[in-house]
N, CA, C, O and CB atoms as a CASP TS submission, in Angstrom:
PFRMAT TS
TARGET T0000
AUTHOR 0000-0000-0000
METHOD Language model
MODEL 1
PARENT N/A
ATOM      1  N   UNK     1      40.604 161.456  76.769  1.00  0.00           N
ATOM      2  CA  UNK     1      40.509 160.010  76.671  1.00  0.00           C
ATOM      3  C   UNK     1      39.203 159.585  77.355  1.00  0.00           C
ATOM      4  O   UNK     1      38.877 160.072  78.437  1.00  0.00           O
ATOM      5  CB  UNK     1      41.762 159.306  77.323  1.00  0.00           C
ATOM      6  N   UNK     2      38.479 158.697  76.730  1.00  0.00           N
ATOM      7  CA  UNK     2      37.235 158.179  77.283  1.00  0.00           C
ATOM      8  C   UNK     2      37.304 156.649  77.304  1.00  0.00           C
ATOM      9  O   UNK     2      37.544 156.022  76.272  1.00  0.00           O
ATOM     10  CB  UNK     2      36.004 158.675  76.455  1.00  0.00           C
ATOM     11  N   UNK     3      37.096 156.055  78.472  1.00  0.00           N
ATOM     12  CA  UNK     3      37.141 154.605  78.624  1.00  0.00           C
ATOM     13  C   UNK     3      35.886 154.142  79.339  1.00  0.00           C
ATOM     14  O   UNK     3      35.292 154.897  80.110  1.00  0.00           O
ATOM     15  CB  UNK     3      38.410 154.162  79.396  1.00  0.00           C
ATOM     16  N   UNK     4      35.482 152.914  79.090  1.00  0.00           N
ATOM     17  CA  UNK     4      34.330 152.337  79.774  1.00  0.00           C
ATOM     18  C   UNK     4      34.823 151.359  80.828  1.00  0.00           C
ATOM     19  O   UNK     4      35.899 150.773  80.710  1.00  0.00           O
ATOM     20  CB  UNK     4      33.374 151.634  78.771  1.00  0.00           C
ATOM     21  N   UNK     5      34.002 151.201  81.862  1.00  0.00           N
ATOM     22  CA  UNK     5      34.389 150.281  82.921  1.00  0.00           C
ATOM     23  C   UNK     5      33.192 149.881  83.763  1.00  0.00           C
ATOM     24  O   UNK     5      32.057 150.266  83.484  1.00  0.00           O
ATOM     25  CB  UNK     5      35.460 150.902  83.799  1.00  0.00           C
ATOM     26  N   UNK     6      33.470 149.098  84.800  1.00  0.00           N
ATOM     27  CA  UNK     6      32.447 148.593  85.708  1.00  0.00           C
ATOM     28  C   UNK     6      32.865 148.947  87.134  1.00  0.00           C
ATOM     29  O   UNK     6      34.012 148.722  87.522  1.00  0.00           O
ATOM     30  CB  UNK     6      32.246 147.043  85.541  1.00  0.00           C
ATOM     31  N   UNK     7      31.944 149.496  87.904  1.00  0.00           N
ATOM     32  CA  UNK     7      32.218 149.843  89.294  1.00  0.00           C
ATOM     33  C   UNK     7      32.136 148.589  90.144  1.00  0.00           C
ATOM     34  O   UNK     7      31.160 147.844  90.065  1.00  0.00           O
ATOM     35  CB  UNK     7      31.231 150.919  89.808  1.00  0.00           C
ATOM     36  N   UNK     8      33.151 148.353  90.954  1.00  0.00           N
ATOM     37  CA  UNK     8      33.201 147.236  91.895  1.00  0.00           C
ATOM     38  C   UNK     8      33.631 147.817  93.234  1.00  0.00           C
ATOM     39  O   UNK     8      34.819 147.953  93.524  1.00  0.00           O
ATOM     40  CB  UNK     8      34.187 146.090  91.408  1.00  0.00           C
ATOM     41  N   UNK     9      32.615 148.160  94.053  1.00  0.00           N
ATOM     42  CA  UNK     9      32.918 148.835  95.325  1.00  0.00           C
ATOM     43  C   UNK     9      33.453 150.222  95.028  1.00  0.00           C
ATOM     44  O   UNK     9      32.801 151.019  94.354  1.00  0.00           O
ATOM     45  CB  UNK     9      33.946 148.019  96.174  1.00  0.00           C
ATOM     46  N   UNK    10      34.658 150.509  95.542  1.00  0.00           N
ATOM     47  CA  UNK    10      35.278 151.814  95.303  1.00  0.00           C
ATOM     48  C   UNK    10      36.249 151.779  94.124  1.00  0.00           C
ATOM     49  O   UNK    10      36.940 152.764  93.863  1.00  0.00           O
ATOM     50  CB  UNK    10      36.005 152.283  96.556  1.00  0.00           C
ATOM     51  N   UNK    11      36.306 150.662  93.418  1.00  0.00           N
ATOM     52  CA  UNK    11      37.214 150.509  92.283  1.00  0.00           C
ATOM     53  C   UNK    11      36.414 150.555  90.971  1.00  0.00           C
ATOM     54  O   UNK    11      35.243 150.176  90.936  1.00  0.00           O
ATOM     55  CB  UNK    11      38.015 149.173  92.395  1.00  0.00           C
ATOM     56  N   UNK    12      37.045 151.011  89.923  1.00  0.00           N
ATOM     57  CA  UNK    12      36.457 150.969  88.584  1.00  0.00           C
ATOM     58  C   UNK    12      37.344 150.077  87.733  1.00  0.00           C
ATOM     59  O   UNK    12      38.517 150.379  87.516  1.00  0.00           O
ATOM     60  CB  UNK    12      36.319 152.412  87.957  1.00  0.00           C
ATOM     61  N   UNK    13      36.778 148.976  87.253  1.00  0.00           N
ATOM     62  CA  UNK    13      37.514 148.038  86.405  1.00  0.00           C
ATOM     63  C   UNK    13      37.299 148.454  84.952  1.00  0.00           C
ATOM     64  O   UNK    13      36.182 148.382  84.439  1.00  0.00           O
ATOM     65  CB  UNK    13      37.049 146.550  86.647  1.00  0.00           C
ATOM     66  N   UNK    14      38.361 148.886  84.302  1.00  0.00           N
ATOM     67  CA  UNK    14      38.264 149.367  82.926  1.00  0.00           C
ATOM     68  C   UNK    14      38.238 148.207  81.944  1.00  0.00           C
ATOM     69  O   UNK    14      38.852 147.166  82.177  1.00  0.00           O
ATOM     70  CB  UNK    14      39.428 150.302  82.602  1.00  0.00           C
ATOM     71  N   UNK    15      37.519 148.398  80.843  1.00  0.00           N
ATOM     72  CA  UNK    15      37.416 147.370  79.813  1.00  0.00           C
ATOM     73  C   UNK    15      38.706 147.230  79.015  1.00  0.00           C
ATOM     74  O   UNK    15      38.953 146.181  78.422  1.00  0.00           O
ATOM     75  CB  UNK    15      36.267 147.682  78.878  1.00  0.00           C
ATOM     76  N   UNK    16      39.527 148.270  78.993  1.00  0.00           N
ATOM     77  CA  UNK    16      40.785 148.205  78.256  1.00  0.00           C
ATOM     78  C   UNK    16      41.877 148.922  79.055  1.00  0.00           C
ATOM     79  O   UNK    16      41.586 149.702  79.962  1.00  0.00           O
ATOM     80  CB  UNK    16      40.632 148.835  76.838  1.00  0.00           C
ATOM     81  N   UNK    17      43.108 148.652  78.712  1.00  0.00           N
ATOM     82  CA  UNK    17      44.257 149.229  79.396  1.00  0.00           C
ATOM     83  C   UNK    17      44.334 150.731  79.093  1.00  0.00           C
ATOM     84  O   UNK    17      44.330 151.125  77.927  1.00  0.00           O
ATOM     85  CB  UNK    17      45.568 148.510  78.970  1.00  0.00           C
ATOM     86  N   UNK    18      44.405 151.566  80.131  1.00  0.00           N
ATOM     87  CA  UNK    18      44.492 153.010  79.880  1.00  0.00           C
ATOM     88  C   UNK    18      45.907 153.464  79.510  1.00  0.00           C
ATOM     89  O   UNK    18      46.112 154.625  79.155  1.00  0.00           O
ATOM     90  CB  UNK    18      44.022 153.773  81.105  1.00  0.00           C
ATOM     91  N   UNK    19      46.885 152.552  79.592  1.00  0.00           N
ATOM     92  CA  UNK    19      48.284 152.853  79.263  1.00  0.00           C
ATOM     93  C   UNK    19      48.816 154.005  80.111  1.00  0.00           C
ATOM     94  O   UNK    19      49.452 154.929  79.604  1.00  0.00           O
ATOM     95  CB  UNK    19      48.422 153.195  77.773  1.00  0.00           C
ATOM     96  N   UNK    20      48.541 153.928  81.425  1.00  0.00           N
ATOM     97  CA  UNK    20      49.051 154.896  82.389  1.00  0.00           C
ATOM     98  C   UNK    20      49.868 154.136  83.429  1.00  0.00           C
ATOM     99  O   UNK    20      49.572 152.976  83.718  1.00  0.00           O
ATOM    100  CB  UNK    20      47.886 155.706  83.061  1.00  0.00           C
ATOM    101  N   UNK    21      50.890 154.771  83.992  1.00  0.00           N
ATOM    102  CA  UNK    21      51.687 154.076  85.008  1.00  0.00           C
ATOM    103  C   UNK    21      50.889 153.909  86.308  1.00  0.00           C
ATOM    104  O   UNK    21      50.017 154.722  86.616  1.00  0.00           O
ATOM    105  CB  UNK    21      52.999 154.849  85.283  1.00  0.00           C
ATOM    106  N   UNK    22      51.193 152.849  87.066  1.00  0.00           N
ATOM    107  CA  UNK    22      50.555 152.648  88.361  1.00  0.00           C
ATOM    108  C   UNK    22      50.797 153.875  89.233  1.00  0.00           C
ATOM    109  O   UNK    22      51.893 154.434  89.262  1.00  0.00           O
ATOM    110  CB  UNK    22      51.089 151.364  89.053  1.00  0.00           C
ATOM    111  N   UNK    23      49.753 154.273  89.936  1.00  0.00           N
ATOM    112  CA  UNK    23      49.859 155.421  90.828  1.00  0.00           C
ATOM    113  C   UNK    23      49.594 156.751  90.151  1.00  0.00           C
ATOM    114  O   UNK    23      49.610 157.787  90.816  1.00  0.00           O
ATOM    115  CB  UNK    23      51.208 155.450  91.441  1.00  0.00           C
ATOM    116  N   UNK    24      49.347 156.754  88.834  1.00  0.00           N
ATOM    117  CA  UNK    24      49.068 158.011  88.130  1.00  0.00           C
ATOM    118  C   UNK    24      47.756 158.589  88.649  1.00  0.00           C
ATOM    119  O   UNK    24      46.769 157.870  88.805  1.00  0.00           O
ATOM    120  CB  UNK    24      49.001 157.790  86.583  1.00  0.00           C
ATOM    121  N   UNK    25      47.756 159.884  88.912  1.00  0.00           N
ATOM    122  CA  UNK    25      46.536 160.550  89.372  1.00  0.00           C
ATOM    123  C   UNK    25      45.683 160.892  88.152  1.00  0.00           C
ATOM    124  O   UNK    25      46.179 161.403  87.147  1.00  0.00           O
ATOM    125  CB  UNK    25      46.869 161.839  90.204  1.00  0.00           C
ATOM    126  N   UNK    26      44.390 160.596  88.266  1.00  0.00           N
ATOM    127  CA  UNK    26      43.462 160.877  87.174  1.00  0.00           C
ATOM    128  C   UNK    26      42.219 161.551  87.732  1.00  0.00           C
ATOM    129  O   UNK    26      41.958 161.497  88.934  1.00  0.00           O
ATOM    130  CB  UNK    26      43.088 159.580  86.413  1.00  0.00           C
ATOM    131  N   UNK    27      41.466 162.174  86.867  1.00  0.00           N
ATOM    132  CA  UNK    27      40.175 162.756  87.223  1.00  0.00           C
ATOM    133  C   UNK    27      39.119 161.960  86.493  1.00  0.00           C
ATOM    134  O   UNK    27      39.236 161.728  85.290  1.00  0.00           O
ATOM    135  CB  UNK    27      40.095 164.286  86.862  1.00  0.00           C
ATOM    136  N   UNK    28      38.082 161.537  87.209  1.00  0.00           N
ATOM    137  CA  UNK    28      37.054 160.680  86.626  1.00  0.00           C
ATOM    138  C   UNK    28      35.737 161.442  86.568  1.00  0.00           C
ATOM    139  O   UNK    28      35.299 162.024  87.560  1.00  0.00           O
ATOM    140  CB  UNK    28      36.894 159.367  87.440  1.00  0.00           C
ATOM    141  N   UNK    29      35.115 161.430  85.400  1.00  0.00           N
ATOM    142  CA  UNK    29      33.779 162.001  85.243  1.00  0.00           C
ATOM    143  C   UNK    29      32.844 160.825  85.014  1.00  0.00           C
ATOM    144  O   UNK    29      33.010 160.078  84.050  1.00  0.00           O
ATOM    145  CB  UNK    29      33.709 163.054  84.051  1.00  0.00           C
ATOM    146  N   UNK    30      31.860 160.656  85.897  1.00  0.00           N
ATOM    147  CA  UNK    30      30.960 159.511  85.835  1.00  0.00           C
ATOM    148  C   UNK    30      29.799 159.802  84.880  1.00  0.00           C
ATOM    149  O   UNK    30      29.168 160.857  84.949  1.00  0.00           O
ATOM    150  CB  UNK    30      30.428 159.162  87.243  1.00  0.00           C
ATOM    151  N   UNK    31      29.538 158.852  83.997  1.00  0.00           N
ATOM    152  CA  UNK    31      28.408 158.924  83.082  1.00  0.00           C
ATOM    153  C   UNK    31      27.767 157.541  83.044  1.00  0.00           C
ATOM    154  O   UNK    31      28.415 156.565  82.666  1.00  0.00           O
ATOM    155  CB  UNK    31      28.852 159.396  81.645  1.00  0.00           C
ATOM    156  N   UNK    32      26.511 157.456  83.430  1.00  0.00           N
ATOM    157  CA  UNK    32      25.811 156.173  83.465  1.00  0.00           C
ATOM    158  C   UNK    32      25.026 156.006  82.165  1.00  0.00           C
ATOM    159  O   UNK    32      24.279 156.904  81.777  1.00  0.00           O
ATOM    160  CB  UNK    32      24.862 156.081  84.706  1.00  0.00           C
ATOM    161  N   UNK    33      25.190 154.851  81.480  1.00  0.00           N
ATOM    162  CA  UNK    33      24.436 154.623  80.239  1.00  0.00           C
ATOM    163  C   UNK    33      22.930 154.704  80.484  1.00  0.00           C
ATOM    164  O   UNK    33      22.451 154.364  81.566  1.00  0.00           O
ATOM    165  CB  UNK    33      24.796 153.254  79.637  1.00  0.00           C
ATOM    166  N   UNK    34      22.194 155.154  79.478  1.00  0.00           N
ATOM    167  CA  UNK    34      20.749 155.289  79.628  1.00  0.00           C
ATOM    168  C   UNK    34      20.038 153.945  79.553  1.00  0.00           C
ATOM    169  O   UNK    34      18.918 153.815  80.049  1.00  0.00           O
ATOM    170  CB  UNK    34      20.201 156.218  78.567  1.00  0.00           C
ATOM    171  N   UNK    35      20.661 152.948  78.945  1.00  0.00           N
ATOM    172  CA  UNK    35      20.059 151.620  78.883  1.00  0.00           C
ATOM    173  C   UNK    35      20.631 150.772  80.004  1.00  0.00           C
ATOM    174  O   UNK    35      21.725 151.046  80.497  1.00  0.00           O
ATOM    175  CB  UNK    35      20.305 150.951  77.501  1.00  0.00           C
ATOM    176  N   UNK    36      19.916 149.767  80.401  1.00  0.00           N
ATOM    177  CA  UNK    36      20.354 148.873  81.452  1.00  0.00           C
ATOM    178  C   UNK    36      21.475 147.980  80.918  1.00  0.00           C
ATOM    179  O   UNK    36      21.231 147.180  80.016  1.00  0.00           O
ATOM    180  CB  UNK    36      19.174 148.025  81.981  1.00  0.00           C
ATOM    181  N   UNK    37      22.693 148.093  81.448  1.00  0.00           N
ATOM    182  CA  UNK    37      23.804 147.289  80.918  1.00  0.00           C
ATOM    183  C   UNK    37      23.595 145.790  81.122  1.00  0.00           C
ATOM    184  O   UNK    37      24.179 144.976  80.406  1.00  0.00           O
ATOM    185  CB  UNK    37      25.106 147.710  81.576  1.00  0.00           C
ATOM    186  N   UNK    38      22.760 145.426  82.102  1.00  0.00           N
ATOM    187  CA  UNK    38      22.476 144.013  82.362  1.00  0.00           C
ATOM    188  C   UNK    38      21.890 143.356  81.121  1.00  0.00           C
ATOM    189  O   UNK    38      22.291 142.249  80.763  1.00  0.00           O
ATOM    190  CB  UNK    38      21.511 143.860  83.554  1.00  0.00           C
ATOM    191  N   UNK    39      20.952 144.018  80.463  1.00  0.00           N
ATOM    192  CA  UNK    39      20.336 143.436  79.268  1.00  0.00           C
ATOM    193  C   UNK    39      21.315 143.364  78.125  1.00  0.00           C
ATOM    194  O   UNK    39      21.234 142.456  77.298  1.00  0.00           O
ATOM    195  CB  UNK    39      19.119 144.237  78.850  1.00  0.00           C
ATOM    196  N   UNK    40      22.245 144.306  78.059  1.00  0.00           N
ATOM    197  CA  UNK    40      23.269 144.250  77.028  1.00  0.00           C
ATOM    198  C   UNK    40      24.144 143.016  77.177  1.00  0.00           C
ATOM    199  O   UNK    40      24.572 142.427  76.184  1.00  0.00           O
ATOM    200  CB  UNK    40      24.124 145.499  77.071  1.00  0.00           C
ATOM    201  N   UNK    41      24.409 142.623  78.425  1.00  0.00           N
ATOM    202  CA  UNK    41      25.198 141.415  78.665  1.00  0.00           C
ATOM    203  C   UNK    41      24.459 140.175  78.207  1.00  0.00           C
ATOM    204  O   UNK    41      25.080 139.211  77.759  1.00  0.00           O
ATOM    205  CB  UNK    41      25.550 141.291  80.138  1.00  0.00           C
ATOM    206  N   UNK    42      23.136 140.188  78.315  1.00  0.00           N
ATOM    207  CA  UNK    42      22.330 139.027  77.953  1.00  0.00           C
ATOM    208  C   UNK    42      22.045 138.933  76.455  1.00  0.00           C
ATOM    209  O   UNK    42      21.530 137.920  75.984  1.00  0.00           O
ATOM    210  CB  UNK    42      21.033 139.062  78.707  1.00  0.00           C
ATOM    211  N   UNK    43      22.373 139.968  75.718  1.00  0.00           N
ATOM    212  CA  UNK    43      22.117 139.979  74.275  1.00  0.00           C
ATOM    213  C   UNK    43      22.752 138.768  73.594  1.00  0.00           C
ATOM    214  O   UNK    43      22.187 138.209  72.654  1.00  0.00           O
ATOM    215  CB  UNK    43      22.651 141.275  73.647  1.00  0.00           C
ATOM    216  N   UNK    44      23.925 138.369  74.073  1.00  0.00           N
ATOM    217  CA  UNK    44      24.621 137.224  73.485  1.00  0.00           C
ATOM    218  C   UNK    44      23.906 135.905  73.756  1.00  0.00           C
ATOM    219  O   UNK    44      24.198 134.893  73.118  1.00  0.00           O
ATOM    220  CB  UNK    44      26.036 137.151  74.018  1.00  0.00           C
ATOM    221  N   UNK    45      22.970 135.918  74.702  1.00  0.00           N
ATOM    222  CA  UNK    45      22.275 134.693  75.086  1.00  0.00           C
ATOM    223  C   UNK    45      20.793 134.741  74.701  1.00  0.00           C
ATOM    224  O   UNK    45      19.961 134.121  75.364  1.00  0.00           O
ATOM    225  CB  UNK    45      22.418 134.459  76.589  1.00  0.00           C
ATOM    226  N   UNK    46      20.466 135.464  73.648  1.00  0.00           N
ATOM    227  CA  UNK    46      19.074 135.648  73.237  1.00  0.00           C
ATOM    228  C   UNK    46      18.382 134.314  72.976  1.00  0.00           C
ATOM    229  O   UNK    46      17.231 134.135  73.374  1.00  0.00           O
ATOM    230  CB  UNK    46      19.006 136.519  71.990  1.00  0.00           C
ATOM    231  N   UNK    47      19.063 133.368  72.310  1.00  0.00           N
ATOM    232  CA  UNK    47      18.457 132.066  72.026  1.00  0.00           C
ATOM    233  C   UNK    47      18.171 131.302  73.316  1.00  0.00           C
ATOM    234  O   UNK    47      17.111 130.693  73.461  1.00  0.00           O
ATOM    235  CB  UNK    47      19.373 131.236  71.115  1.00  0.00           C
ATOM    236  N   UNK    48      19.113 131.337  74.246  1.00  0.00           N
ATOM    237  CA  UNK    48      18.923 130.658  75.536  1.00  0.00           C
ATOM    238  C   UNK    48      17.762 131.276  76.304  1.00  0.00           C
ATOM    239  O   UNK    48      16.949 130.560  76.888  1.00  0.00           O
ATOM    240  CB  UNK    48      20.210 130.725  76.382  1.00  0.00           C
ATOM    241  N   UNK    49      17.683 132.609  76.304  1.00  0.00           N
ATOM    242  CA  UNK    49      16.589 133.280  77.004  1.00  0.00           C
ATOM    243  C   UNK    49      15.241 132.940  76.383  1.00  0.00           C
ATOM    244  O   UNK    49      14.258 132.767  77.104  1.00  0.00           O
ATOM    245  CB  UNK    49      16.800 134.791  76.994  1.00  0.00           C
ATOM    246  N   UNK    50      15.178 132.843  75.064  1.00  0.00           N
ATOM    247  CA  UNK    50      13.930 132.474  74.390  1.00  0.00           C
ATOM    248  C   UNK    50      13.521 131.054  74.767  1.00  0.00           C
ATOM    249  O   UNK    50      12.340 130.774  74.971  1.00  0.00           O
ATOM    250  CB  UNK    50      14.082 132.597  72.860  1.00  0.00           C
ATOM    251  N   UNK    51      14.498 130.168  74.857  1.00  0.00           N
ATOM    252  CA  UNK    51      14.221 128.784  75.234  1.00  0.00           C
ATOM    253  C   UNK    51      13.712 128.706  76.675  1.00  0.00           C
ATOM    254  O   UNK    51      12.766 127.971  76.957  1.00  0.00           O
ATOM    255  CB  UNK    51      15.483 127.921  75.067  1.00  0.00           C
ATOM    256  N   UNK    52      14.325 129.450  77.575  1.00  0.00           N
ATOM    257  CA  UNK    52      13.877 129.476  78.972  1.00  0.00           C
ATOM    258  C   UNK    52      12.477 130.050  79.065  1.00  0.00           C
ATOM    259  O   UNK    52      11.637 129.519  79.792  1.00  0.00           O
ATOM    260  CB  UNK    52      14.845 130.297  79.843  1.00  0.00           C
ATOM    261  N   UNK    53      12.215 131.128  78.339  1.00  0.00           N
ATOM    262  CA  UNK    53      10.885 131.739  78.348  1.00  0.00           C
ATOM    263  C   UNK    53       9.833 130.737  77.869  1.00  0.00           C
ATOM    264  O   UNK    53       8.752 130.646  78.452  1.00  0.00           O
ATOM    265  CB  UNK    53      10.864 133.006  77.461  1.00  0.00           C
ATOM    266  N   UNK    54      10.142 129.991  76.817  1.00  0.00           N
ATOM    267  CA  UNK    54       9.203 128.998  76.289  1.00  0.00           C
ATOM    268  C   UNK    54       8.931 127.909  77.317  1.00  0.00           C
ATOM    269  O   UNK    54       7.787 127.487  77.485  1.00  0.00           O
ATOM    270  CB  UNK    54       9.746 128.378  74.995  1.00  0.00           C
ATOM    271  N   UNK    55       9.975 127.451  78.008  1.00  0.00           N
ATOM    272  CA  UNK    55       9.796 126.424  79.037  1.00  0.00           C
ATOM    273  C   UNK    55       8.922 126.933  80.179  1.00  0.00           C
ATOM    274  O   UNK    55       8.074 126.199  80.686  1.00  0.00           O
ATOM    275  CB  UNK    55      11.156 125.971  79.581  1.00  0.00           C
ATOM    276  N   UNK    56       9.121 128.177  80.584  1.00  0.00           N
ATOM    277  CA  UNK    56       8.305 128.766  81.652  1.00  0.00           C
ATOM    278  C   UNK    56       6.847 128.831  81.220  1.00  0.00           C
ATOM    279  O   UNK    56       5.955 128.473  81.989  1.00  0.00           O
ATOM    280  CB  UNK    56       8.818 130.179  82.024  1.00  0.00           C
ATOM    281  N   UNK    57       6.599 129.283  79.997  1.00  0.00           N
ATOM    282  CA  UNK    57       5.219 129.395  79.514  1.00  0.00           C
ATOM    283  C   UNK    57       4.562 128.021  79.414  1.00  0.00           C
ATOM    284  O   UNK    57       3.384 127.877  79.740  1.00  0.00           O
ATOM    285  CB  UNK    57       5.183 130.097  78.146  1.00  0.00           C
ATOM    286  N   UNK    58       5.305 127.016  78.969  1.00  0.00           N
ATOM    287  CA  UNK    58       4.774 125.656  78.869  1.00  0.00           C
ATOM    288  C   UNK    58       4.403 125.126  80.247  1.00  0.00           C
ATOM    289  O   UNK    58       3.342 124.525  80.418  1.00  0.00           O
ATOM    290  CB  UNK    58       5.796 124.723  78.198  1.00  0.00           C
ATOM    291  N   UNK    59       5.277 125.347  81.234  1.00  0.00           N
ATOM    292  CA  UNK    59       4.996 124.901  82.598  1.00  0.00           C
ATOM    293  C   UNK    59       3.791 125.629  83.186  1.00  0.00           C
ATOM    294  O   UNK    59       3.013 125.028  83.927  1.00  0.00           O
ATOM    295  CB  UNK    59       6.219 125.116  83.488  1.00  0.00           C
ATOM    296  N   UNK    60       3.626 126.888  82.873  1.00  0.00           N
ATOM    297  CA  UNK    60       2.463 127.643  83.379  1.00  0.00           C
ATOM    298  C   UNK    60       1.170 127.084  82.802  1.00  0.00           C
ATOM    299  O   UNK    60       0.152 127.036  83.493  1.00  0.00           O
ATOM    300  CB  UNK    60       2.591 129.147  83.030  1.00  0.00           C
ATOM    301  N   UNK    61       1.203 126.660  81.540  1.00  0.00           N
ATOM    302  CA  UNK    61       0.009 126.084  80.921  1.00  0.00           C
ATOM    303  C   UNK    61      -0.349 124.748  81.557  1.00  0.00           C
ATOM    304  O   UNK    61      -1.530 124.422  81.672  1.00  0.00           O
ATOM    305  CB  UNK    61       0.219 125.909  79.417  1.00  0.00           C
ATOM    306  N   UNK    62       0.644 123.969  81.972  1.00  0.00           N
ATOM    307  CA  UNK    62       0.418 122.660  82.576  1.00  0.00           C
ATOM    308  C   UNK    62      -0.002 122.736  84.043  1.00  0.00           C
ATOM    309  O   UNK    62      -0.643 121.817  84.554  1.00  0.00           O
ATOM    310  CB  UNK    62       1.661 121.830  82.457  1.00  0.00           C
ATOM    311  N   UNK    63       0.351 123.811  84.711  1.00  0.00           N
ATOM    312  CA  UNK    63       0.147 123.921  86.160  1.00  0.00           C
ATOM    313  C   UNK    63      -1.344 123.910  86.523  1.00  0.00           C
ATOM    314  O   UNK    63      -2.177 124.466  85.808  1.00  0.00           O
ATOM    315  CB  UNK    63       0.805 125.206  86.690  1.00  0.00           C
ATOM    316  N   UNK    64      -1.651 123.270  87.639  1.00  0.00           N
ATOM    317  CA  UNK    64      -3.006 123.286  88.196  1.00  0.00           C
ATOM    318  C   UNK    64      -3.095 124.513  89.103  1.00  0.00           C
ATOM    319  O   UNK    64      -2.433 124.579  90.139  1.00  0.00           O
ATOM    320  CB  UNK    64      -3.337 121.944  88.989  1.00  0.00           C
ATOM    321  N   UNK    65      -3.907 125.469  88.708  1.00  0.00           N
ATOM    322  CA  UNK    65      -4.017 126.698  89.492  1.00  0.00           C
ATOM    323  C   UNK    65      -5.224 126.622  90.410  1.00  0.00           C
ATOM    324  O   UNK    65      -6.300 126.184  90.004  1.00  0.00           O
ATOM    325  CB  UNK    65      -4.119 127.931  88.572  1.00  0.00           C
ATOM    326  N   UNK    66      -5.037 127.047  91.638  1.00  0.00           N
ATOM    327  CA  UNK    66      -6.114 127.069  92.619  1.00  0.00           C
ATOM    328  C   UNK    66      -6.733 128.456  92.614  1.00  0.00           C
ATOM    329  O   UNK    66      -6.006 129.449  92.571  1.00  0.00           O
ATOM    330  CB  UNK    66      -5.598 126.688  94.041  1.00  0.00           C
ATOM    331  N   UNK    67      -8.069 128.551  92.657  1.00  0.00           N
ATOM    332  CA  UNK    67      -8.717 129.868  92.687  1.00  0.00           C
ATOM    333  C   UNK    67      -8.274 130.669  93.905  1.00  0.00           C
ATOM    334  O   UNK    67      -8.027 130.104  94.971  1.00  0.00           O
ATOM    335  CB  UNK    67     -10.246 129.715  92.688  1.00  0.00           C
ATOM    336  N   UNK    68      -8.176 131.974  93.746  1.00  0.00           N
ATOM    337  CA  UNK    68      -7.699 132.846  94.821  1.00  0.00           C
ATOM    338  C   UNK    68      -8.636 132.843  96.029  1.00  0.00           C
ATOM    339  O   UNK    68      -8.180 133.028  97.157  1.00  0.00           O
ATOM    340  CB  UNK    68      -7.537 134.265  94.302  1.00  0.00           C
ATOM    341  N   UNK    69      -9.953 132.633  95.808  1.00  0.00           N
ATOM    342  CA  UNK    69     -10.893 132.686  96.921  1.00  0.00           C
ATOM    343  C   UNK    69     -10.975 131.348  97.664  1.00  0.00           C
ATOM    344  O   UNK    69     -11.737 131.228  98.623  1.00  0.00           O
ATOM    345  CB  UNK    69     -12.274 133.084  96.416  1.00  0.00           C
ATOM    346  N   UNK    70     -10.220 130.366  97.248  1.00  0.00           N
ATOM    347  CA  UNK    70     -10.192 129.084  97.939  1.00  0.00           C
ATOM    348  C   UNK    70     -11.247 128.106  97.489  1.00  0.00           C
ATOM    349  O   UNK    70     -11.299 126.992  98.009  1.00  0.00           O
ATOM    350  CB  UNK    70     -10.335 129.303  99.380  1.00  0.00           C
ATOM    351  N   UNK    71     -12.096 128.475  96.539  1.00  0.00           N
ATOM    352  CA  UNK    71     -13.126 127.546  96.048  1.00  0.00           C
ATOM    353  C   UNK    71     -12.472 126.348  95.385  1.00  0.00           C
ATOM    354  O   UNK    71     -11.426 126.467  94.746  1.00  0.00           O
ATOM    355  CB  UNK    71     -14.080 128.251  95.054  1.00  0.00           C
ATOM    356  N   UNK    72     -13.092 125.211  95.544  1.00  0.00           N
ATOM    357  CA  UNK    72     -12.598 124.008  94.905  1.00  0.00           C
ATOM    358  C   UNK    72     -11.544 123.283  95.724  1.00  0.00           C
ATOM    359  O   UNK    72     -11.003 122.268  95.284  1.00  0.00           O
ATOM    360  CB  UNK    72     -12.044 124.344  93.569  1.00  0.00           C
ATOM    361  N   UNK    73     -11.248 123.798  96.918  1.00  0.00           N
ATOM    362  CA  UNK    73     -10.299 123.114  97.799  1.00  0.00           C
ATOM    363  C   UNK    73     -11.064 122.267  98.786  1.00  0.00           C
ATOM    364  O   UNK    73     -12.192 122.598  99.151  1.00  0.00           O
ATOM    365  CB  UNK    73      -9.387 124.122  98.539  1.00  0.00           C
ATOM    366  N   UNK    74     -10.470 121.195  99.215  1.00  0.00           N
ATOM    367  CA  UNK    74     -11.135 120.309 100.190  1.00  0.00           C
ATOM    368  C   UNK    74     -10.731 120.639 101.600  1.00  0.00           C
ATOM    369  O   UNK    74     -11.194 119.995 102.541  1.00  0.00           O
ATOM    370  CB  UNK    74     -10.815 118.853  99.901  1.00  0.00           C
TER
END
């Protein structure tokens, strides 16, 4: 049987019911996905992320940037 879950401290929260009685002893083999699961969670919010990215870029274009060497400051 292979199930997916999320580690929370010393507990593993499974995505689905393993249909085992409470207290059943199990052996766990850990396998970490090769892709970042964080981005997989955000996949559902692709439109929102694109909108946020556009707002950030627009604000960067409007911003008054000061030169790194301090020129132009009073």
